[in-house]
Tab-separated table of C-alpha atoms in Angstrom:
chain	number	residue	atom	x	y	z
Q	8	MET	CA	-86.304	61.275	-15.489
Q	9	PRO	CA	-88.815	58.484	-14.870
Q	10	ASP	CA	-89.400	57.464	-11.259
Q	11	ALA	CA	-87.277	54.373	-10.602
Q	12	SER	CA	-90.254	52.683	-8.933
Q	13	ALA	CA	-92.469	53.172	-11.990
Q	14	ARG	CA	-92.909	49.998	-13.991
Q	15	VAL	CA	-91.757	50.304	-17.614
Q	16	ARG	CA	-93.633	48.307	-20.230
Q	17	GLU	CA	-92.630	48.036	-23.859
Q	18	LEU	CA	-95.347	48.020	-26.508
Q	19	ASN	CA	-95.038	48.075	-30.279
Q	20	LEU	CA	-96.890	50.607	-32.400
Q	21	TYR	CA	-97.377	50.826	-36.126
Q	22	ARG	CA	-95.313	53.688	-37.546
Q	23	ARG	CA	-98.277	55.995	-38.264
Q	24	TYR	CA	-99.466	55.742	-34.631
Q	25	PHE	CA	-95.955	55.929	-33.211
Q	26	ASP	CA	-95.336	59.212	-35.022
Q	27	LEU	CA	-98.558	60.686	-33.592
Q	28	VAL	CA	-97.631	59.625	-30.037
Q	29	ALA	CA	-94.054	60.898	-30.417
Q	30	ALA	CA	-95.420	64.271	-31.610
Q	31	GLY	CA	-97.765	64.457	-28.603
Q	32	ALA	CA	-100.828	64.475	-30.887
Q	33	LYS	CA	-102.154	61.000	-29.981
Q	34	THR	CA	-102.970	60.932	-26.269
Q	35	VAL	CA	-105.122	57.785	-26.077
Q	36	GLU	CA	-103.769	54.395	-27.123
Q	37	VAL	CA	-106.275	51.608	-27.852
Q	38	ARG	CA	-105.479	48.053	-26.828
Q	39	VAL	CA	-107.338	44.814	-26.378
Q	40	LYS	CA	-107.705	43.861	-22.716
Q	41	TYR	CA	-105.047	41.163	-22.836
Q	42	PRO	CA	-104.046	39.539	-19.528
Q	43	HIS	CA	-100.498	40.961	-19.756
Q	44	LEU	CA	-101.969	44.483	-19.589
Q	45	ALA	CA	-104.087	43.781	-16.494
Q	46	GLY	CA	-101.768	45.617	-14.108
Q	47	LEU	CA	-101.273	48.692	-16.282
Q	48	ALA	CA	-102.121	51.762	-14.217
Q	49	ALA	CA	-101.702	55.500	-13.900
Q	50	GLY	CA	-98.081	56.376	-13.230
Q	51	ASN	CA	-96.640	53.474	-15.222
Q	52	ILE	CA	-94.139	54.279	-17.936
Q	53	VAL	CA	-94.720	52.818	-21.390
Q	54	ARG	CA	-91.933	52.689	-23.932
Q	55	PHE	CA	-93.517	52.601	-27.352
Q	56	ARG	CA	-91.391	51.115	-30.112
Q	57	ALA	CA	-92.064	51.817	-33.772
Q	58	LYS	CA	-92.791	48.310	-35.038
Q	59	GLY	CA	-89.760	46.750	-36.703
Q	60	THR	CA	-87.332	49.468	-35.559
Q	61	ASP	CA	-85.267	50.478	-32.544
Q	62	GLU	CA	-86.985	53.884	-32.380
Q	63	THR	CA	-88.776	54.471	-29.072
Q	64	CYS	CA	-90.610	57.129	-27.126
Q	65	ASP	CA	-91.574	57.054	-23.475
Q	66	VAL	CA	-94.938	58.112	-22.078
Q	67	ARG	CA	-96.489	58.182	-18.632
Q	68	VAL	CA	-99.899	56.559	-18.230
Q	69	LYS	CA	-102.428	59.079	-16.932
Q	70	ARG	CA	-105.340	56.620	-16.723
Q	71	VAL	CA	-106.592	53.296	-18.063
Q	72	THR	CA	-110.304	52.938	-18.815
Q	73	GLU	CA	-111.986	49.656	-19.756
Q	74	TYR	CA	-114.727	49.419	-22.377
Q	75	PRO	CA	-116.725	46.441	-23.680
Q	76	GLY	CA	-115.559	47.113	-27.251
Q	77	PHE	CA	-114.092	49.613	-29.684
Q	78	GLU	CA	-117.320	51.463	-30.500
Q	79	ALA	CA	-117.946	52.138	-26.812
Q	80	LEU	CA	-114.337	53.246	-26.435
Q	81	LEU	CA	-114.575	55.755	-29.278
Q	82	ASP	CA	-117.916	56.980	-27.914
Q	83	GLY	CA	-116.383	57.460	-24.466
Q	84	GLU	CA	-113.014	58.908	-25.467
Q	85	GLY	CA	-113.859	60.754	-28.661
Q	86	SER	CA	-111.959	60.145	-31.863
Q	87	SER	CA	-109.478	63.039	-31.779
Q	88	PRO	CA	-107.343	61.805	-28.822
Q	89	VAL	CA	-107.170	58.329	-30.407
Q	90	ASN	CA	-106.155	59.542	-33.863
Q	91	PRO	CA	-106.417	63.238	-34.745
Q	92	THR	CA	-105.858	62.463	-38.437
Q	93	ALA	CA	-108.906	60.207	-38.993
Q	94	GLY	CA	-112.630	60.366	-38.336
Q	95	ARG	CA	-114.500	57.984	-36.053
Q	96	ASP	CA	-115.701	55.581	-38.769
Q	97	GLN	CA	-112.220	55.305	-40.283
Q	98	GLN	CA	-110.682	54.730	-36.853
Q	99	LEU	CA	-113.164	51.987	-36.053
Q	100	ALA	CA	-112.326	50.281	-39.360
Q	101	ASP	CA	-108.579	50.690	-38.742
Q	102	ILE	CA	-108.774	49.296	-35.194
Q	103	ARG	CA	-110.850	46.344	-36.331
Q	104	ALA	CA	-108.357	45.656	-39.127
Q	105	ILE	CA	-105.722	45.216	-36.400
Q	106	TYR	CA	-107.890	43.347	-33.893
Q	107	PRO	CA	-110.403	40.746	-35.167
Q	108	PRO	CA	-113.794	40.222	-33.426
Q	109	GLU	CA	-112.519	37.462	-31.121
Q	110	LYS	CA	-109.887	39.879	-29.755
Q	111	GLU	CA	-112.380	42.736	-29.385
Q	112	ALA	CA	-114.588	40.345	-27.396
Q	113	LEU	CA	-111.908	40.403	-24.646
Q	114	GLY	CA	-112.725	44.075	-24.062
Q	115	ALA	CA	-110.918	47.277	-24.954
Q	116	LEU	CA	-108.594	49.544	-23.020
Q	117	ALA	CA	-108.204	53.272	-23.520
Q	118	ILE	CA	-104.776	54.179	-22.220
Q	119	GLU	CA	-104.411	57.932	-21.786
Q	120	VAL	CA	-100.751	58.937	-21.988
Q	121	GLU	CA	-98.575	61.985	-21.791
Q	122	LEU	CA	-95.260	62.253	-23.572
Q	123	LEU	CA	-92.388	62.462	-21.129
Q	124	ALA	CA	-90.594	65.802	-21.210
Q	125	ASP	CA	-87.145	64.262	-21.679
Q	126	HIS	CA	-88.185	62.610	-24.952
């Protein structure tokens, strides 16, 4: 059961990434450093929702690491925790297809998560 004092944030994920998180295979989520994520920290609970559905899975944030961009993030985190089904070059292309250069310029966040046991 999540700690009642832990802040729960809801974030949407594309189905292919949601399935990897829900299976425990994807342990690092990549996000642009948007202002609404500024307070995200270890111990927070994130409820991921498969985009366009009511399906959710809850994870606990283990750490949040800032990077200047997606290449630096993949260099620092490795590609397997971000997406174990795709190589680094494919992941970089996929991430940049979601976030255009002006978004990447805000900075990137690597959010390490662990699937909650009661999922």
